[in-house]
């Protein structure tokens, strides 16, 4: 039986940073499910498929293979064998990924991919519908949230560090648009699962969030050596 920590929440709550830190500390496999949708979006861009051409995006799923590996303590994302960890974070991908992830066929396929990536492993998995759709019976279920301006500020800083040119206003708009789209999705919409623990990270440092989540997990999990 595998042990599953499921974390959902909107963009910029620190889910990615936190799951990466906790996965290292507890020896859990880290699965960033947003990366799977980003791979589909990147593949569409590379093949000149427009957002409106949904049937082409759906057809492209047949030719997409996604894998994740931990290399030197870092999570790498592979699209058809190519390491695309950097490319999937581009501005172009960020702008279309939420809409791509709204296509129901894309969601069915990605949920399948995500469950397969977790099969037989002890994992920490983050996204938008992990606690509600992918693993509703996960051992630990957490919903992370934060004020949208704080989230935009965090994302903006992250973009700057990665050398991606975007203004704070652009990042904020992008976050607002994604929140709206993520919450209004027909399938897999972002929502708080009834039995999830709600964690507001607005005034908290990464260390504080990490400690709180470790505490929550600690009640269910014995540290691995
Ligand atoms: O976490 P992220 O920003 O990398 O996610 C990219 C997009 O994918 C985001 O707009 C919402 C979508 N997503 C989703 O619909 N379901 C998930 N489990 C994870 C991400």
Coordinates of C-alpha atoms and ligand atoms in Angstrom, one line a residue:
X1 CA 0.0 0.0 0.0
X2 CA 1.4 3.3 -0.9
X3 CA 1.2 6.5 1.2
X4 CA -0.2 9.6 -0.5
X5 CA 0.0 13.2 0.6
X6 CA -2.3 15.2 -1.7
X7 CA -2.1 19.0 -1.8
X8 CA -4.4 21.3 -3.9
X9 CA -4.6 25.1 -4.2
X10 CA -4.4 28.0 -6.6
X11 CA -1.2 29.2 -8.4
X12 CA 1.4 30.9 -6.2
X13 CA 0.5 29.4 -2.8
X14 CA 4.0 27.8 -2.6
X15 CA 2.8 24.3 -3.3
X16 CA 5.7 23.5 -5.6
X17 CA 8.4 24.7 -3.2
X18 CA 6.8 23.0 -0.2
X19 CA 6.2 19.7 -1.9
X20 CA 9.8 19.7 -3.1
X21 CA 11.2 20.4 0.4
X22 CA 8.9 17.8 2.1
X23 CA 9.6 15.1 -0.5
X24 CA 13.3 15.4 0.3
X25 CA 12.8 15.5 4.0
X26 CA 10.5 12.5 4.2
X27 CA 11.8 10.5 1.2
X28 CA 8.5 10.8 -0.7
X29 CA 8.3 10.9 -4.5
X30 CA 7.3 14.4 -5.6
X31 CA 4.7 14.6 -8.4
X32 CA 3.9 18.0 -9.8
X33 CA 0.7 17.4 -11.7
X34 CA 0.6 20.9 -13.2
X35 CA 3.7 19.9 -15.1
X36 CA 1.7 17.2 -17.0
X37 CA -0.8 19.8 -18.3
X38 CA 2.1 22.1 -19.1
X39 CA 3.6 19.3 -21.3
X40 CA 0.4 19.1 -23.3
X41 CA 0.4 22.9 -23.7
X42 CA 4.1 22.9 -24.8
X43 CA 3.5 20.1 -27.3
X44 CA 0.6 22.2 -28.8
X45 CA 2.8 25.3 -29.1
X46 CA 5.6 23.3 -30.7
X47 CA 3.2 21.8 -33.3
X48 CA 1.5 25.2 -34.0
X49 CA -1.8 24.0 -32.6
X50 CA -4.0 26.9 -31.6
X51 CA -6.2 26.8 -28.4
X52 CA -9.3 26.9 -30.6
X53 CA -8.2 23.6 -32.3
X54 CA -9.4 21.4 -29.5
X55 CA -9.7 18.3 -31.6
X56 CA -6.1 18.6 -32.6
X57 CA -5.0 19.0 -29.0
X58 CA -7.1 15.9 -28.1
X59 CA -5.5 13.9 -31.0
X60 CA -2.0 15.0 -29.9
X61 CA -2.6 13.1 -26.6
X62 CA -1.9 9.9 -28.5
X63 CA 1.6 11.0 -29.2
X64 CA 2.5 12.3 -25.8
X65 CA 4.5 10.4 -23.2
X66 CA 5.2 12.1 -19.9
X67 CA 7.6 11.0 -17.3
X68 CA 9.1 12.5 -14.1
X69 CA 12.4 11.6 -12.6
X70 CA 14.4 12.8 -9.7
X71 CA 17.9 13.7 -10.8
X72 CA 20.4 15.0 -8.2
X73 CA 17.6 16.0 -5.8
X74 CA 15.8 17.9 -8.6
X75 CA 12.6 16.9 -10.3
X76 CA 12.9 16.6 -14.0
X77 CA 10.0 16.4 -16.4
X78 CA 10.3 14.5 -19.7
X79 CA 8.1 14.9 -22.8
X80 CA 8.6 12.0 -25.2
X81 CA 12.0 11.4 -23.6
X82 CA 13.2 15.0 -23.8
X83 CA 13.9 17.0 -20.6
X84 CA 11.5 19.9 -20.8
X85 CA 11.6 21.0 -17.2
X86 CA 12.6 24.5 -18.2
X87 CA 10.5 25.0 -21.3
X88 CA 7.2 24.1 -19.6
X89 CA 7.7 27.2 -17.3
X90 CA 7.8 29.7 -20.2
X91 CA 5.4 32.6 -20.4
X92 CA 3.8 31.2 -23.6
X93 CA 3.0 27.9 -21.8
X94 CA 1.7 29.7 -18.7
X95 CA -0.7 31.7 -20.8
X96 CA -2.5 28.8 -22.3
X97 CA -2.1 26.0 -19.8
X98 CA -5.2 26.6 -17.8
X99 CA -7.4 26.5 -20.9
X100 CA -5.6 23.4 -22.2
X101 CA -6.3 21.8 -18.8
X102 CA -10.0 22.6 -19.1
X103 CA -10.4 20.2 -22.1
X104 CA -12.1 17.2 -20.6
X105 CA -10.3 14.6 -22.7
X106 CA -7.0 16.2 -21.6
X107 CA -8.0 15.9 -18.0
X108 CA -9.1 12.2 -18.3
X109 CA -5.7 11.3 -19.9
X110 CA -3.6 13.4 -17.4
X111 CA -5.4 11.9 -14.4
X112 CA -4.5 8.5 -15.8
X113 CA -0.9 9.6 -16.3
X114 CA -0.7 11.0 -12.8
X115 CA -2.1 7.9 -11.1
X116 CA 0.4 5.8 -13.0
X117 CA 3.3 8.0 -12.0
X118 CA 2.3 7.4 -8.3
X119 CA 1.6 3.7 -8.6
X120 CA 3.1 1.6 -5.8
X121 CA 5.1 4.6 -4.4
X122 CA 4.9 6.8 -1.4
X123 CA 4.2 10.2 -2.9
X124 CA 3.5 13.8 -2.3
X125 CA 1.4 15.2 -5.1
X126 CA 0.2 18.7 -5.8
X127 CA -2.2 20.3 -8.2
X128 CA -5.9 21.4 -8.3
X129 CA -7.9 18.2 -8.2
X130 CA -5.7 15.8 -6.3
X131 CA -7.7 15.7 -3.1
X132 CA -11.0 15.6 -5.0
X133 CA -10.5 13.5 -8.2
X134 CA -7.0 12.0 -8.6
X135 CA -6.7 10.6 -5.0
X136 CA -9.8 11.5 -3.0
X137 CA -8.8 8.8 -0.5
X138 CA -5.3 10.1 0.0
X139 CA -3.8 9.6 3.5
X140 CA -3.3 13.3 4.0
X141 CA -5.3 16.0 2.2
X142 CA -4.4 19.7 2.3
X143 CA -5.8 22.8 0.6
X144 CA -3.2 25.6 0.5
X145 CA -4.4 29.2 -0.1
X146 CA -3.1 32.8 0.0
X147 CA -4.2 36.3 -0.9
X148 CA -4.0 36.8 -4.7
X149 CA -1.6 39.8 -4.4
X150 CA 0.8 37.8 -2.2
X151 CA 0.6 35.0 -4.7
X152 CA 1.3 37.3 -7.6
X153 CA 4.2 38.8 -5.8
X154 CA 5.7 35.3 -5.1
X155 CA 5.2 34.3 -8.8
X156 CA 6.7 37.6 -10.0
X157 CA 9.8 37.0 -7.9
X158 CA 10.1 33.5 -9.2
X159 CA 9.8 34.7 -12.8
X160 CA 12.5 37.3 -12.2
X161 CA 14.8 34.7 -10.7
X162 CA 14.3 32.5 -13.8
X163 CA 15.0 35.5 -16.1
X164 CA 11.4 35.4 -17.5
X165 CA 10.4 38.9 -18.6
X166 CA 7.0 39.8 -17.1
X167 CA 5.7 42.8 -15.1
X168 CA 4.0 42.4 -11.7
X169 CA 0.7 43.5 -13.3
X170 CA 1.0 40.9 -16.0
X171 CA 1.6 38.2 -13.4
X172 CA -1.3 39.3 -11.3
X173 CA -3.6 39.3 -14.3
X174 CA -2.4 35.9 -15.3
X175 CA -3.1 34.6 -11.8
X176 CA -6.6 36.1 -11.7
X177 CA -7.4 34.6 -15.1
X178 CA -6.1 31.2 -14.1
X179 CA -7.9 31.3 -10.8
X180 CA -11.2 32.0 -12.5
X181 CA -10.6 29.3 -15.1
X182 CA -9.4 26.8 -12.6
X183 CA -12.4 27.3 -10.3
X184 CA -15.0 27.2 -13.1
X185 CA -13.8 24.1 -14.9
X186 CA -16.5 21.7 -15.8
X187 CA -14.4 18.7 -14.6
X188 CA -11.7 18.8 -12.0
X189 CA -12.4 22.3 -10.9
X190 CA -10.3 23.7 -8.0
X191 CA -12.3 23.4 -4.8
X192 CA -11.8 22.6 -1.2
X193 CA -12.5 18.9 -0.4
X194 CA -14.8 18.5 2.5
X195 CA -12.2 16.6 4.5
X196 CA -9.1 18.6 3.5
X197 CA -7.2 20.6 6.0
X198 CA -7.3 24.3 4.9
X199 CA -4.0 26.2 5.2
X200 CA -3.8 29.9 4.6
X201 CA -0.1 30.8 3.8
X202 CA -0.6 34.5 3.3
X203 CA 1.5 35.7 6.3
X204 CA 3.6 32.6 6.6
X205 CA 7.2 31.9 5.5
X206 CA 8.2 28.8 3.5
X207 CA 9.7 27.4 6.7
X208 CA 6.5 28.0 8.7
X209 CA 4.4 26.4 6.0
X210 CA 6.7 23.4 5.8
X211 CA 6.6 22.9 9.6
X212 CA 2.8 23.0 9.6
X213 CA 2.5 20.5 6.8
X214 CA 5.2 18.2 8.4
X215 CA 3.2 18.3 11.6
X216 CA 0.0 17.3 9.7
X217 CA 1.8 14.5 7.9
X218 CA 3.5 13.5 11.1
X219 CA 0.3 12.4 12.6
X220 CA -0.1 9.8 9.9
X221 CA 3.4 8.9 8.8
X222 CA 6.6 7.5 10.3
X223 CA 9.7 9.2 8.9
X224 CA 11.6 7.1 6.3
X225 CA 15.3 6.5 6.7
Ligands
LIG1 O1 0.5 24.3 -10.9 P1 0.7 24.9 -12.2 O2 0.7 26.4 -12.3 O3 2.0 24.4 -12.9 O4 -0.5 24.3 -13.1 C1 -0.6 24.7 -14.5 C2 -2.1 24.6 -14.9 O5 -2.6 23.3 -14.9 C3 -3.0 25.4 -14.0 O6 -3.5 26.5 -14.6 C4 -4.1 24.5 -13.6 C5 -3.8 23.2 -14.3 N1 -3.9 22.1 -13.3 C6 -5.0 21.4 -13.2 O7 -6.0 21.7 -13.9 N2 -5.1 20.3 -12.5 C7 -4.0 19.9 -11.7 N3 -4.1 18.8 -11.0 C8 -2.8 20.7 -11.8 C9 -2.8 21.8 -12.6

